[in-house]
Amino acid sequence: MNGRMNGSMGIVRASFRNAVRRKWKFALVVFLLGAGVVVLSHAYDLAGTFERIQAVGAAIESEGTEPSPEDVEAMAVGAGMFALFSLLNLAFGFCTILFAFLMPGGIVAHERRSGAIMLWAQHPMPLRSFYLQRYAGIQVATFAALAIFGLTGAVAALPPAMASATVLGGVASICLTGMLACAISFAITALGIRRAALIGLLYYLLSGAVSGLLENPVLETSTAAESARTFLPFVVFPSGVINDLVSGFASGTAWDWGATGLAVYHFVLWTGIAWLGLRRLERRPLKL
């Protein structure tokens, strides 16, 4: 029993080290983007600049006078800073979720295609147990990186998460979102499908688009839209559910157990899909 436990932990540790070795450069790029947001947000008074731009615009509109050269220069500098901040913020958020989707690296589909899966199939341990333990090591590495990204975002006080939750809630949001993205990518590759990260990312973006469309006030009274809203949380990426869950970290906010249950459901769903895919591959590891 102890030997089997040590062997399992050895696979998890080896998978963790391999994931770090493969993705540390990309993780460094994401961290530097976040650090850029931190530096910009603390070195430049973005909120004060925005208020000054609003004040100048209001004065121009009310008095109908031409802005002075100093006002024009201040507004141009402020607009440039906002554009740079928005670009860095967007790149940081996108690269964070992309990093999580890329972490599994398509290990199952790639090793099946190359034939390396046959080496693991000859091991006494069941193939699905072997890959699930490797997945556990990948998730540990993913969580460690996401926690660093989340703390970086907390230092920068990134909107909108920090406006509705505590720092802990903001970090938890990034970690939960990224770890679920990793679970989805692994489930796709466990089905033997290549380019799992790309498919997972398209699913994430499409989920956001569909959710936004159904929230359109024009469709509010539509029977079809109302029916879609009922089952949609069970099939799309639960970004809104995670936001509802982490809002419970804010003081004076009741914990949303429904959102918690939905988040757990999505992790169980994609882990179950991965398990079924690996079980199918056990019977025929190579694609004939």
Coordinates of C-alpha atoms in Angstrom, one line a residue, residues 27-220:
A27 CA 4.0 31.9 -17.2
L28 CA 6.8 34.5 -16.9
V29 CA 5.3 36.4 -19.9
V30 CA 1.9 36.5 -18.1
F31 CA 3.4 37.6 -14.9
L32 CA 5.3 40.4 -16.6
L33 CA 2.1 41.6 -18.2
G34 CA 0.5 41.6 -14.8
A35 CA 3.5 43.4 -13.3
G36 CA 3.1 46.0 -16.1
V37 CA -0.5 46.6 -15.0
V38 CA 0.7 47.0 -11.4
V39 CA 3.4 49.5 -12.2
L40 CA 1.1 51.5 -14.4
S41 CA -1.8 51.6 -12.0
H42 CA 0.4 52.7 -9.1
A43 CA 2.8 55.0 -11.0
Y44 CA 0.0 56.9 -12.7
D45 CA -3.2 58.3 -11.2
L46 CA -5.6 56.8 -13.6
A47 CA -8.7 57.6 -11.6
G48 CA -7.6 61.2 -11.1
T49 CA -6.8 61.6 -14.7
F50 CA -10.2 60.2 -15.7
E51 CA -11.9 62.7 -13.4
R52 CA -9.9 65.6 -14.9
I53 CA -10.9 64.6 -18.4
Q54 CA -14.5 64.4 -17.4
A55 CA -14.3 67.9 -15.8
V56 CA -12.7 69.4 -18.8
G57 CA -15.2 67.8 -21.1
A58 CA -18.1 69.0 -18.9
A59 CA -16.7 72.6 -18.9
I60 CA -16.3 72.6 -22.6
E61 CA -19.8 71.3 -23.1
S62 CA -21.4 73.8 -20.7
E63 CA -19.4 76.9 -21.7
G64 CA -19.1 76.1 -25.4
T65 CA -15.4 77.3 -25.4
E66 CA -12.5 75.8 -27.2
P67 CA -10.1 73.8 -24.8
S68 CA -6.8 75.3 -24.0
P69 CA -3.6 73.7 -25.3
E70 CA -2.8 72.5 -21.8
D71 CA -6.2 70.8 -21.6
V72 CA -5.8 69.2 -25.0
E73 CA -2.3 67.9 -23.9
A74 CA -3.7 66.6 -20.6
M75 CA -6.6 64.8 -22.3
A76 CA -4.3 63.3 -24.9
V77 CA -1.8 62.0 -22.3
G78 CA -4.7 60.7 -20.2
A79 CA -6.3 58.9 -23.2
G80 CA -2.9 57.3 -24.0
M81 CA -2.4 56.1 -20.5
F82 CA -6.0 54.6 -20.4
A83 CA -5.4 52.9 -23.8
L84 CA -2.1 51.4 -22.5
F85 CA -3.7 50.3 -19.3
S86 CA -6.6 48.7 -21.1
L87 CA -4.3 46.9 -23.5
L88 CA -2.1 45.5 -20.7
N89 CA -5.2 44.6 -18.7
L90 CA -6.8 42.8 -21.6
A91 CA -3.6 41.0 -22.5
F92 CA -3.0 39.9 -18.9
G93 CA -6.6 38.5 -18.6
F94 CA -6.5 36.7 -22.0
C95 CA -3.0 35.2 -21.5
T96 CA -4.0 34.0 -18.0
I97 CA -6.9 31.9 -19.4
L98 CA -4.9 30.8 -22.4
F99 CA -2.1 29.7 -20.1
A100 CA -4.6 27.5 -18.2
F101 CA -5.9 25.9 -21.4
L102 CA -2.4 25.2 -22.6
M103 CA -1.2 23.6 -19.4
P104 CA -2.2 20.0 -20.2
G105 CA -0.4 20.3 -23.5
G106 CA -2.6 17.7 -25.3
I107 CA -0.6 15.0 -23.5
V108 CA -3.1 12.1 -24.2
A109 CA -3.9 12.9 -27.8
H110 CA -0.2 13.6 -28.7
E111 CA 1.1 10.5 -27.0
R112 CA -1.6 8.4 -28.7
R113 CA -0.6 9.8 -32.1
S114 CA 3.1 9.3 -31.5
G115 CA 2.6 5.8 -30.1
A116 CA 4.2 6.7 -26.7
I117 CA 1.0 5.8 -25.0
M118 CA 1.9 2.1 -25.6
L119 CA 4.8 2.5 -23.1
W120 CA 2.3 3.5 -20.4
A121 CA -0.3 0.9 -21.5
Q122 CA 2.3 -1.8 -20.6
H123 CA 2.6 -0.5 -17.1
P124 CA 0.8 -2.5 -14.3
M125 CA -1.1 0.6 -13.3
P126 CA -4.4 1.2 -15.3
L127 CA -3.9 3.7 -18.1
R128 CA -6.7 6.0 -16.8
S129 CA -5.2 6.1 -13.3
F130 CA -1.7 6.9 -14.7
Y131 CA -3.0 9.8 -16.8
L132 CA -5.3 11.1 -14.0
Q133 CA -2.3 11.2 -11.7
R134 CA -0.4 13.1 -14.3
Y135 CA -3.3 15.5 -14.6
A136 CA -3.3 16.0 -10.8
G137 CA 0.3 17.2 -11.1
I138 CA -0.6 19.5 -13.9
Q139 CA -3.4 21.0 -11.9
V140 CA -1.1 21.6 -8.9
A141 CA 1.3 23.5 -11.2
T142 CA -1.6 25.4 -12.7
F143 CA -2.9 26.4 -9.3
A144 CA 0.5 27.6 -8.2
A145 CA 0.9 29.8 -11.3
L146 CA -2.7 31.1 -11.1
A147 CA -2.3 32.0 -7.5
I148 CA 0.7 34.2 -8.4
F149 CA -1.3 35.8 -11.3
G150 CA -4.2 36.4 -8.9
L151 CA -2.1 38.1 -6.3
T152 CA -0.5 40.2 -9.1
G153 CA -4.0 41.2 -10.2
A154 CA -5.0 42.0 -6.6
V155 CA -2.0 44.3 -6.2
A156 CA -3.0 46.1 -9.3
A157 CA -6.7 46.2 -8.1
L158 CA -8.0 45.1 -11.4
P159 CA -11.6 45.9 -12.2
P160 CA -14.2 44.5 -12.2
A161 CA -13.5 41.7 -9.8
M162 CA -12.0 43.9 -7.1
A163 CA -15.1 46.1 -7.1
S164 CA -17.4 43.4 -5.9
A165 CA -15.2 41.1 -3.8
T166 CA -12.3 41.1 -1.5
V167 CA -8.7 40.4 -2.6
L168 CA -9.2 36.8 -1.6
G169 CA -12.3 36.6 -3.8
G170 CA -10.4 38.0 -6.8
V171 CA -7.6 35.5 -6.4
A172 CA -10.1 32.7 -6.0
S173 CA -11.9 33.8 -9.2
I174 CA -8.7 33.6 -11.3
C175 CA -7.8 30.3 -9.7
L176 CA -11.2 28.6 -10.2
T177 CA -11.6 29.9 -13.8
G178 CA -8.1 28.8 -14.7
M179 CA -8.3 25.4 -13.1
L180 CA -11.6 24.7 -14.8
A181 CA -10.1 25.7 -18.1
C182 CA -7.3 23.2 -17.4
A183 CA -9.8 20.5 -16.6
I184 CA -11.7 21.2 -19.9
S185 CA -8.5 21.1 -21.9
F186 CA -7.5 17.8 -20.3
A187 CA -10.9 16.2 -20.9
I188 CA -10.8 17.1 -24.6
T189 CA -7.3 15.6 -25.0
A190 CA -8.4 12.5 -23.0
L191 CA -11.0 11.9 -25.7
G192 CA -8.1 11.6 -28.1
I193 CA -8.8 15.0 -29.8
R194 CA -5.9 17.1 -30.8
R195 CA -5.7 20.9 -30.4
A196 CA -7.5 20.6 -27.1
A197 CA -6.4 24.1 -25.9
L198 CA -7.8 25.7 -29.1
I199 CA -11.1 23.9 -28.8
G200 CA -11.4 24.7 -25.1
L201 CA -10.6 28.4 -25.7
L202 CA -13.3 28.6 -28.5
Y203 CA -15.8 27.0 -26.1
Y204 CA -14.9 29.6 -23.5
L205 CA -15.3 32.5 -25.9
L206 CA -18.5 31.1 -27.4
S207 CA -19.9 30.6 -23.9
G208 CA -19.3 34.2 -23.1
A209 CA -20.9 35.3 -26.4
V210 CA -24.1 33.2 -25.8
S211 CA -24.4 34.3 -22.2
G212 CA -24.2 37.9 -23.2
L213 CA -26.7 37.5 -26.0
L214 CA -29.3 35.9 -23.7
E215 CA -28.9 38.8 -21.2
N216 CA -29.9 41.2 -23.9
P217 CA -33.1 43.1 -22.7
V218 CA -34.7 42.6 -26.1
L219 CA -34.9 38.8 -25.4
E220 CA -36.0 39.2 -21.8

